[in-house]
Amino acid sequence: MSAAAWLDSPLLKAARRQPAARTPIWLMRQAGRYMPEYRELRRTTTFLELCKNPDLAAEVMLGTVERLGVDAAILFSDLLLVLEPMGVSLEFSAGEGPVLGNPIRSAADVDRLLELESIEPLSFVIETVRKTRAGLPDSLPLIGFAGAPFTLAAYLIEGGSSRDYRRVKTLMYNDTGAWDALMGRLARAATLLLNAQIDAGAQLVQLFDSWAGCLGVDDYRCYVLPHVRSVIEALRPGVPVIHFATGNPALLPLLGEAFGTPRRPAVVGVDWRIRLDDAWRTIGYDKAIQGNLDPVVLLTSPVEIRHHVKEILHQAAGRPGHIFNLGHGVLPQTPVENVLALVEAVHELSSR
Ligand code: CP3
């Protein structure tokens, strides 16, 4: 195969809205605790150690892709790692998820967040991209990723996950100057990280704005959209971008607007709270769409999964530009057989 075989892969064709032999599928959190091999590895290695060991991190994703038969690999890493060289301490505690030290609470605290001046302190991420790319067949694309500025800001300010996001929103409303300084710094860090991943071998990138759905439409437009747009505009020309958020289907048109006038293939990631056909109409058929099976469906049975797959493919209506995915990450309780059944059902029911 030629070095650019991935350009003809179903995933990159779908990103460009060209007809493909079948609907491509990959899964957010396709590598993780639902897999016995991963749990075994985690008995001796912490999650952070794993992320900082490019050989192991690449191996985790390569093994996963082979086992599942999905149409893409995603960099094995975490979106919070970028914050460490910006002066934030990071821990993943069992059960509680990420815990960030010394959270930003006031405008004065914003100055404590360091500018990410170079990719050097995150060279392990870039090395993982290289090793994953080197281990993949040429026909499979590698997806790079970063946290979008709002989601990174939410973690920084809340200090971890949050129910009401009251701290991050209070700072956002109270002090626009400090907010823009913070978001600008996070946007520049995400841009540096994504471009370095692209240069090291990622064929497309996904921006995760997992918590942006807590915002209303007007606030998203005012406080978030300009910063996401600045990231997308500064990415290497022509590289496809998937822009993903969860929780608020009313934001979908704005997720599309973040591409400006698309000079690159644009994909909007959609969760399960809206029908795929309604979502695509809202986003516009000039963009590709990714989604949107409810991850909880994977806790049921192959028969039930197949039924949902059929329904989503029916809503996509064979229009070029659909990347099958979940509406959010695979849950740790998911049986591996059900994930295999999902991949098989999507491939079988969509072959053209
Ligand atoms: O398989 C993949 O998708 C690739 C790797 C990947 C991870 N995190 C690995 C991971 C990706 C793309 C992410 C992105 C990420 N990280 C997001 C965006 C996606 C989303 O779920 O909204 C977010 C919000 C994070 C932050 C994060 N990392 C949280 C909240 C948690 C704890 C909750 C949980 O599910 O464990 C993590 C830990 C994490 N990231 C694990 C993995 C495999 C589990 C770590 C472990 O205990 O082994």
Short mmCIF file of C-alpha atoms and ligand atoms in Angstrom, two decimals:
data_model
loop_
_atom_site.label_atom_id
_atom_site.label_comp_id
_atom_site.label_asym_id
_atom_site.label_seq_id
_atom_site.Cartn_x
_atom_site.Cartn_y
_atom_site.Cartn_z
CA MET A 1 0.00 0.00 0.00
CA SER A 2 1.18 3.52 -0.69
CA ALA A 3 2.01 5.81 2.21
CA ALA A 4 -1.21 7.74 1.67
CA ALA A 5 -3.53 4.70 1.72
CA TRP A 6 -5.34 6.24 4.68
CA LEU A 7 -6.62 9.01 2.40
CA ASP A 8 -8.89 6.43 0.78
CA SER A 9 -10.03 4.96 4.08
CA PRO A 10 -13.78 5.00 4.82
CA LEU A 11 -13.16 7.37 7.74
CA LEU A 12 -11.30 10.06 5.82
CA LYS A 13 -13.70 9.71 2.91
CA ALA A 14 -16.62 10.24 5.28
CA ALA A 15 -14.88 13.28 6.81
CA ARG A 16 -14.63 14.70 3.28
CA ARG A 17 -18.28 13.68 2.61
CA GLN A 18 -17.29 11.36 -0.21
CA PRO A 19 -19.08 8.05 -0.75
CA ALA A 20 -17.34 5.13 0.98
CA ALA A 21 -17.74 1.35 0.76
CA ARG A 22 -19.25 1.34 4.25
CA THR A 23 -19.98 3.64 7.17
CA PRO A 24 -16.78 3.90 9.24
CA ILE A 25 -16.95 3.40 12.99
CA TRP A 26 -14.64 4.16 15.91
CA LEU A 27 -15.57 4.71 19.55
CA MET A 28 -14.71 7.40 22.01
CA ARG A 29 -12.89 5.66 24.88
CA GLN A 30 -12.48 2.55 22.75
CA ALA A 31 -9.46 1.62 24.87
CA GLY A 32 -10.12 1.46 28.57
CA ARG A 33 -11.38 -0.23 31.66
CA TYR A 34 -14.12 -2.23 29.97
CA MET A 35 -11.33 -4.37 28.46
CA PRO A 36 -9.82 -7.16 30.58
CA GLU A 37 -6.38 -6.64 28.95
CA TYR A 38 -6.46 -2.97 29.97
CA ARG A 39 -7.52 -3.74 33.55
CA GLU A 40 -4.69 -6.27 33.76
CA LEU A 41 -2.16 -3.66 32.65
CA ARG A 42 -3.57 -1.16 35.16
CA ARG A 43 -2.90 -3.57 38.04
CA THR A 44 0.78 -2.67 37.77
CA THR A 45 0.76 0.75 36.08
CA THR A 46 -1.13 3.91 36.98
CA PHE A 47 -3.09 5.71 34.26
CA LEU A 48 -0.61 8.61 34.24
CA GLU A 49 2.37 6.25 33.97
CA LEU A 50 0.64 4.60 31.05
CA CYS A 51 0.06 7.93 29.28
CA LYS A 52 3.72 8.88 29.81
CA ASN A 53 5.06 5.62 28.43
CA PRO A 54 4.79 5.90 24.62
CA ASP A 55 5.57 2.21 24.00
CA LEU A 56 2.81 1.05 26.33
CA ALA A 57 0.32 3.75 25.33
CA ALA A 58 0.76 2.94 21.64
CA GLU A 59 0.46 -0.77 22.36
CA VAL A 60 -2.82 -0.27 24.25
CA MET A 61 -4.40 1.46 21.26
CA LEU A 62 -2.90 -0.85 18.63
CA GLY A 63 -4.19 -3.92 20.50
CA THR A 64 -7.61 -2.34 20.87
CA VAL A 65 -7.94 -1.45 17.20
CA GLU A 66 -6.95 -4.93 16.15
CA ARG A 67 -9.31 -6.58 18.60
CA LEU A 68 -12.33 -4.41 17.74
CA GLY A 69 -11.87 -4.06 13.98
CA VAL A 70 -12.71 -0.34 14.14
CA ASP A 71 -11.90 2.06 11.29
CA ALA A 72 -9.52 4.36 13.19
CA ALA A 73 -7.18 4.58 16.13
CA ILE A 74 -7.23 7.52 18.52
CA LEU A 75 -4.14 8.65 20.38
CA PHE A 76 -4.07 7.02 23.83
CA SER A 77 -3.63 9.96 26.19
CA ASP A 78 -5.78 12.31 28.25
CA LEU A 79 -7.01 15.81 27.60
CA LEU A 80 -5.89 17.06 31.01
CA LEU A 81 -2.18 16.27 30.51
CA VAL A 82 -1.61 19.54 28.69
CA LEU A 83 -2.26 21.35 31.98
CA GLU A 84 0.75 19.90 33.84
CA PRO A 85 3.40 21.94 31.99
CA MET A 86 1.12 24.95 32.46
CA GLY A 87 1.76 24.64 36.20
CA VAL A 88 -1.19 22.51 37.34
CA SER A 89 -0.81 19.32 39.36
CA LEU A 90 -2.87 16.39 38.16
CA GLU A 91 -3.93 13.14 39.76
CA PHE A 92 -6.36 10.42 38.79
CA SER A 93 -7.82 8.90 41.91
CA ALA A 94 -9.65 5.61 41.78
CA GLY A 95 -13.38 6.26 41.72
CA GLU A 96 -13.22 10.03 41.77
CA GLY A 97 -11.69 10.70 38.38
CA PRO A 98 -9.27 13.57 37.82
CA VAL A 99 -8.24 15.88 40.67
CA LEU A 100 -6.42 19.10 39.83
CA GLY A 101 -4.32 20.85 42.46
CA ASN A 102 -4.47 24.54 43.19
CA PRO A 103 -7.57 25.38 41.15
CA ILE A 104 -8.03 28.81 39.62
CA ARG A 105 -10.76 30.67 41.49
CA SER A 106 -10.22 34.36 40.84
CA ALA A 107 -9.08 36.67 38.09
CA ALA A 108 -5.76 37.07 39.93
CA ASP A 109 -5.25 33.28 39.82
CA VAL A 110 -5.40 33.29 36.02
CA ASP A 111 -1.86 34.68 35.92
CA ARG A 112 -0.60 31.52 37.64
CA LEU A 113 -1.43 29.48 34.57
CA LEU A 114 1.74 29.37 32.50
CA GLU A 115 1.81 29.79 28.75
CA LEU A 116 2.68 26.51 27.02
CA GLU A 117 5.73 27.83 25.19
CA SER A 118 6.79 24.63 23.49
CA ILE A 119 5.68 21.04 23.01
CA GLU A 120 8.88 19.76 24.63
CA PRO A 121 7.36 18.94 28.07
CA LEU A 122 4.67 16.92 26.25
CA SER A 123 7.10 15.09 23.99
CA PHE A 124 5.80 11.75 25.36
CA VAL A 125 2.42 12.53 23.73
CA ILE A 126 4.10 13.20 20.41
CA GLU A 127 6.19 10.06 20.73
CA THR A 128 2.98 8.08 21.33
CA VAL A 129 1.53 9.54 18.12
CA ARG A 130 4.66 8.45 16.21
CA LYS A 131 4.67 4.95 17.68
CA THR A 132 0.94 4.44 17.15
CA ARG A 133 1.17 5.64 13.55
CA ALA A 134 4.17 3.36 12.93
CA GLY A 135 2.29 0.33 14.26
CA LEU A 136 -0.94 0.88 12.31
CA PRO A 137 -1.69 -0.47 8.85
CA ASP A 138 -1.51 2.34 6.27
CA SER A 139 -5.21 1.89 5.60
CA LEU A 140 -6.19 3.05 9.11
CA PRO A 141 -6.14 6.73 10.06
CA LEU A 142 -4.92 7.96 13.45
CA ILE A 143 -6.99 10.58 15.25
CA GLY A 144 -5.21 13.14 17.41
CA PHE A 145 -7.13 15.10 20.05
CA ALA A 146 -7.15 17.91 22.57
CA GLY A 147 -9.56 19.35 25.08
CA ALA A 148 -11.35 22.44 23.83
CA PRO A 149 -10.65 25.61 25.85
CA PHE A 150 -13.96 25.65 27.77
CA THR A 151 -13.66 22.07 28.98
CA LEU A 152 -10.06 22.66 30.05
CA ALA A 153 -11.11 25.88 31.83
CA ALA A 154 -13.95 24.06 33.57
CA TYR A 155 -11.55 21.45 34.98
CA LEU A 156 -9.03 24.11 36.00
CA ILE A 157 -11.56 26.23 37.81
CA GLU A 158 -13.76 23.51 39.32
CA GLY A 159 -10.70 21.40 40.24
CA GLY A 160 -12.36 18.27 38.87
CA SER A 161 -15.76 17.18 37.59
CA SER A 162 -18.70 19.35 38.55
CA ARG A 163 -22.47 19.18 38.70
CA ASP A 164 -23.46 22.81 38.22
CA TYR A 165 -20.27 24.45 36.88
CA ARG A 166 -20.97 27.40 39.11
CA ARG A 167 -17.34 28.39 39.66
CA VAL A 168 -16.32 28.42 36.04
CA LYS A 169 -19.46 30.29 35.00
CA THR A 170 -19.10 32.84 37.79
CA LEU A 171 -15.60 33.75 36.66
CA MET A 172 -16.77 33.85 33.05
CA TYR A 173 -19.60 36.30 33.86
CA ASN A 174 -17.69 38.38 36.41
CA ASP A 175 -14.51 39.20 34.57
CA THR A 176 -14.46 39.07 30.81
CA GLY A 177 -10.85 40.28 30.67
CA ALA A 178 -9.56 37.47 32.86
CA TRP A 179 -11.80 34.97 31.07
CA ASP A 180 -10.49 35.90 27.64
CA ALA A 181 -6.89 35.78 28.91
CA LEU A 182 -7.50 32.30 30.31
CA MET A 183 -9.32 30.99 27.25
CA GLY A 184 -6.68 32.50 24.95
CA ARG A 185 -3.91 30.71 26.81
CA LEU A 186 -5.79 27.39 26.68
CA ALA A 187 -6.62 27.86 23.00
CA ARG A 188 -2.96 28.47 22.15
CA ALA A 189 -1.93 25.37 24.13
CA ALA A 190 -4.54 23.21 22.35
CA THR A 191 -3.39 24.55 18.98
CA LEU A 192 0.28 23.83 19.70
CA LEU A 193 -0.57 20.32 20.87
CA LEU A 194 -2.81 19.48 17.91
CA ASN A 195 -0.39 20.80 15.30
CA ALA A 196 2.43 18.80 16.88
CA GLN A 197 0.23 15.67 16.74
CA ILE A 198 -0.56 16.35 13.08
CA ASP A 199 3.13 16.84 12.28
CA ALA A 200 3.94 13.55 14.05
CA GLY A 201 1.42 11.51 12.07
CA ALA A 202 -2.23 12.16 13.03
CA GLN A 203 -4.45 12.32 9.92
CA LEU A 204 -7.32 14.17 11.62
CA VAL A 205 -8.02 15.63 15.04
CA GLN A 206 -10.94 15.84 17.43
CA LEU A 207 -11.60 18.74 19.78
CA PHE A 208 -13.44 17.48 22.88
CA ASP A 209 -15.70 20.08 24.47
CA SER A 210 -17.28 17.58 26.82
CA TRP A 211 -18.66 20.14 29.26
CA ALA A 212 -19.72 22.96 26.90
CA GLY A 213 -23.29 21.64 27.00
CA CYS A 214 -23.78 23.30 30.39
CA LEU A 215 -23.88 26.65 28.61
CA GLY A 216 -26.81 28.33 26.92
CA VAL A 217 -26.58 29.29 23.28
CA ASP A 218 -25.93 33.02 23.81
CA ASP A 219 -23.22 32.40 26.39
CA TYR A 220 -21.54 29.81 24.20
CA ARG A 221 -21.52 32.29 21.32
CA CYS A 222 -20.14 35.11 23.41
CA TYR A 223 -17.63 33.38 25.70
CA VAL A 224 -16.56 30.21 23.91
CA LEU A 225 -17.08 30.22 20.16
CA PRO A 226 -14.38 32.83 19.29
CA HIS A 227 -11.77 30.80 21.15
CA VAL A 228 -12.65 27.48 19.50
CA ARG A 229 -12.65 29.22 16.15
CA SER A 230 -9.16 30.55 16.80
CA VAL A 231 -7.95 26.99 17.47
CA ILE A 232 -9.51 25.55 14.31
CA GLU A 233 -8.27 28.40 12.15
CA ALA A 234 -4.69 27.89 13.31
CA LEU A 235 -4.55 24.15 12.58
CA ARG A 236 -2.56 22.81 9.63
CA PRO A 237 -4.46 23.55 6.41
CA GLY A 238 -6.68 20.84 4.99
CA VAL A 239 -6.58 18.55 8.03
CA PRO A 240 -10.10 17.37 8.94
CA VAL A 241 -11.40 18.39 12.37
CA ILE A 242 -14.13 16.75 14.45
CA HIS A 243 -15.73 19.22 16.84
CA PHE A 244 -17.54 17.39 19.64
CA ALA A 245 -19.61 18.51 22.60
CA THR A 246 -22.30 16.79 24.66
CA GLY A 247 -25.38 17.68 26.62
CA ASN A 248 -27.02 20.44 24.63
CA PRO A 249 -28.29 19.86 21.09
CA ALA A 250 -29.17 23.57 20.83
CA LEU A 251 -25.44 24.25 20.51
CA LEU A 252 -25.05 22.16 17.34
CA PRO A 253 -25.32 25.02 14.82
CA LEU A 254 -22.65 26.89 16.77
CA LEU A 255 -20.33 23.88 16.83
CA GLY A 256 -20.58 24.04 13.04
CA GLU A 257 -20.00 27.80 13.02
CA ALA A 258 -16.68 27.28 14.79
CA PHE A 259 -15.28 26.15 11.43
CA GLY A 260 -15.89 29.58 9.90
CA THR A 261 -15.94 29.17 6.14
CA PRO A 262 -14.71 25.58 6.02
CA ARG A 263 -11.36 25.36 4.27
CA ARG A 264 -10.98 21.90 5.70
CA PRO A 265 -13.28 18.89 6.09
CA ALA A 266 -15.57 19.70 9.01
CA VAL A 267 -17.19 17.04 11.20
CA VAL A 268 -19.58 17.79 14.07
CA GLY A 269 -19.82 15.18 16.85
CA VAL A 270 -23.34 14.64 18.20
CA ASP A 271 -24.60 12.92 21.35
CA TRP A 272 -27.78 10.81 21.67
CA ARG A 273 -30.07 13.55 22.98
CA ILE A 274 -31.11 14.50 19.45
CA ARG A 275 -32.00 12.29 16.48
CA LEU A 276 -29.16 12.03 13.98
CA ASP A 277 -31.36 13.19 11.09
CA ASP A 278 -32.53 16.28 13.00
CA ALA A 279 -28.95 17.00 14.05
CA TRP A 280 -27.60 16.78 10.50
CA ARG A 281 -30.31 19.06 9.14
CA THR A 282 -29.47 21.58 11.88
CA ILE A 283 -25.72 21.42 11.34
CA GLY A 284 -26.07 21.60 7.56
CA TYR A 285 -25.28 18.99 4.92
CA ASP A 286 -22.08 20.86 4.00
CA LYS A 287 -20.55 19.26 7.09
CA ALA A 288 -20.01 15.64 8.06
CA ILE A 289 -21.52 14.21 11.22
CA GLN A 290 -20.26 11.80 13.88
CA GLY A 291 -22.45 9.85 16.29
CA ASN A 292 -24.68 9.08 17.99
CA LEU A 293 -25.53 5.82 19.76
CA ASP A 294 -26.30 6.10 23.48
CA PRO A 295 -23.37 4.31 25.23
CA VAL A 296 -25.90 2.63 27.55
CA VAL A 297 -27.24 0.64 24.59
CA LEU A 298 -23.93 -1.25 24.72
CA LEU A 299 -24.96 -2.64 28.12
CA THR A 300 -27.90 -4.50 26.53
CA SER A 301 -27.63 -7.27 23.93
CA PRO A 302 -26.42 -7.78 20.35
CA VAL A 303 -30.07 -7.88 19.18
CA GLU A 304 -30.95 -4.59 20.83
CA ILE A 305 -27.68 -3.02 19.59
CA ARG A 306 -28.41 -4.08 16.02
CA HIS A 307 -31.84 -2.54 16.22
CA HIS A 308 -30.39 0.83 17.29
CA VAL A 309 -27.67 0.66 14.63
CA LYS A 310 -30.30 0.11 11.93
CA GLU A 311 -32.26 3.10 13.14
CA ILE A 312 -29.23 5.43 13.15
CA LEU A 313 -28.09 4.26 9.71
CA HIS A 314 -31.64 4.78 8.47
CA GLN A 315 -31.53 8.37 9.73
CA ALA A 316 -28.17 8.94 8.00
CA ALA A 317 -29.99 7.77 4.86
CA GLY A 318 -26.84 6.69 3.02
CA ARG A 319 -25.74 10.32 2.66
CA PRO A 320 -21.93 10.47 2.41
CA GLY A 321 -20.37 11.99 5.52
CA HIS A 322 -21.52 9.86 8.46
CA ILE A 323 -18.94 8.55 10.93
CA PHE A 324 -20.57 6.09 13.33
CA ASN A 325 -19.68 6.59 16.99
CA LEU A 326 -21.28 6.68 20.41
CA GLY A 327 -22.75 9.90 21.73
CA HIS A 328 -20.07 9.82 24.46
CA GLY A 329 -17.38 7.41 25.68
CA VAL A 330 -17.70 3.64 26.20
CA LEU A 331 -18.80 2.96 29.80
CA PRO A 332 -16.50 0.81 31.98
CA GLN A 333 -19.36 -1.69 32.54
CA THR A 334 -19.63 -2.50 28.81
CA PRO A 335 -19.19 -6.16 27.77
CA VAL A 336 -16.51 -6.44 25.08
CA GLU A 337 -18.72 -8.85 23.04
CA ASN A 338 -21.29 -6.08 22.70
CA VAL A 339 -18.71 -3.69 21.29
CA LEU A 340 -17.69 -6.36 18.78
CA ALA A 341 -21.36 -6.85 17.90
CA LEU A 342 -21.74 -3.11 17.36
CA VAL A 343 -18.77 -2.85 14.99
CA GLU A 344 -19.95 -5.87 13.06
CA ALA A 345 -23.52 -4.56 12.79
CA VAL A 346 -22.39 -1.15 11.51
CA HIS A 347 -20.10 -2.71 8.91
CA GLU A 348 -22.62 -5.28 7.76
CA LEU A 349 -25.70 -3.06 7.66
CA SER A 350 -23.92 -0.19 5.92
CA SER A 351 -21.94 -2.02 3.21
CA ARG A 352 -22.69 -0.66 -0.18
O1 CP3 B 1 -9.76 5.42 23.89
C1 CP3 B 1 -9.75 6.67 23.82
O2 CP3 B 1 -10.76 7.37 23.60
C2 CP3 B 1 -8.41 7.38 23.85
C3 CP3 B 1 -7.98 7.96 25.05
C4 CP3 B 1 -8.75 9.02 25.82
C5 CP3 B 1 -8.82 9.01 27.23
N1 CP3 B 1 -9.38 10.17 27.66
C6 CP3 B 1 -8.29 7.93 28.07
C7 CP3 B 1 -8.73 7.80 29.47
C8 CP3 B 1 -9.39 10.18 25.40
C9 CP3 B 1 -9.66 10.67 23.98
C10 CP3 B 1 -9.78 10.91 26.58
C11 CP3 B 1 -10.41 12.23 26.56
C12 CP3 B 1 -10.95 12.75 27.82
N2 CP3 B 1 -10.37 12.76 29.06
C13 CP3 B 1 -12.17 13.45 27.92
C14 CP3 B 1 -13.08 13.76 26.78
C15 CP3 B 1 -13.99 12.64 26.50
C16 CP3 B 1 -15.11 12.54 27.49
O3 CP3 B 1 -15.24 11.49 28.10
O4 CP3 B 1 -15.86 13.51 27.62
C17 CP3 B 1 -12.34 13.84 29.27
C18 CP3 B 1 -13.50 14.60 29.87
C19 CP3 B 1 -11.19 13.40 29.98
C20 CP3 B 1 -10.89 13.58 31.42
C21 CP3 B 1 -10.94 12.29 32.14
N3 CP3 B 1 -9.99 11.30 32.00
C22 CP3 B 1 -11.89 11.85 33.08
C23 CP3 B 1 -13.12 12.62 33.50
C24 CP3 B 1 -11.48 10.60 33.51
C25 CP3 B 1 -12.07 9.80 34.65
C26 CP3 B 1 -13.34 9.19 34.35
C27 CP3 B 1 -13.14 7.86 33.75
O5 CP3 B 1 -13.91 7.51 32.84
O6 CP3 B 1 -12.23 7.15 34.17
C28 CP3 B 1 -10.32 10.25 32.78
C29 CP3 B 1 -9.57 8.98 32.87
C30 CP3 B 1 -9.29 8.25 31.60
N4 CP3 B 1 -9.00 8.80 30.38
C31 CP3 B 1 -9.22 6.82 31.48
C32 CP3 B 1 -8.86 6.55 30.14
C33 CP3 B 1 -8.58 5.20 29.54
C34 CP3 B 1 -9.46 5.83 32.60
C35 CP3 B 1 -8.24 5.79 33.42
C36 CP3 B 1 -8.12 4.54 34.23
O7 CP3 B 1 -8.63 4.52 35.35
O8 CP3 B 1 -7.46 3.61 33.75
#
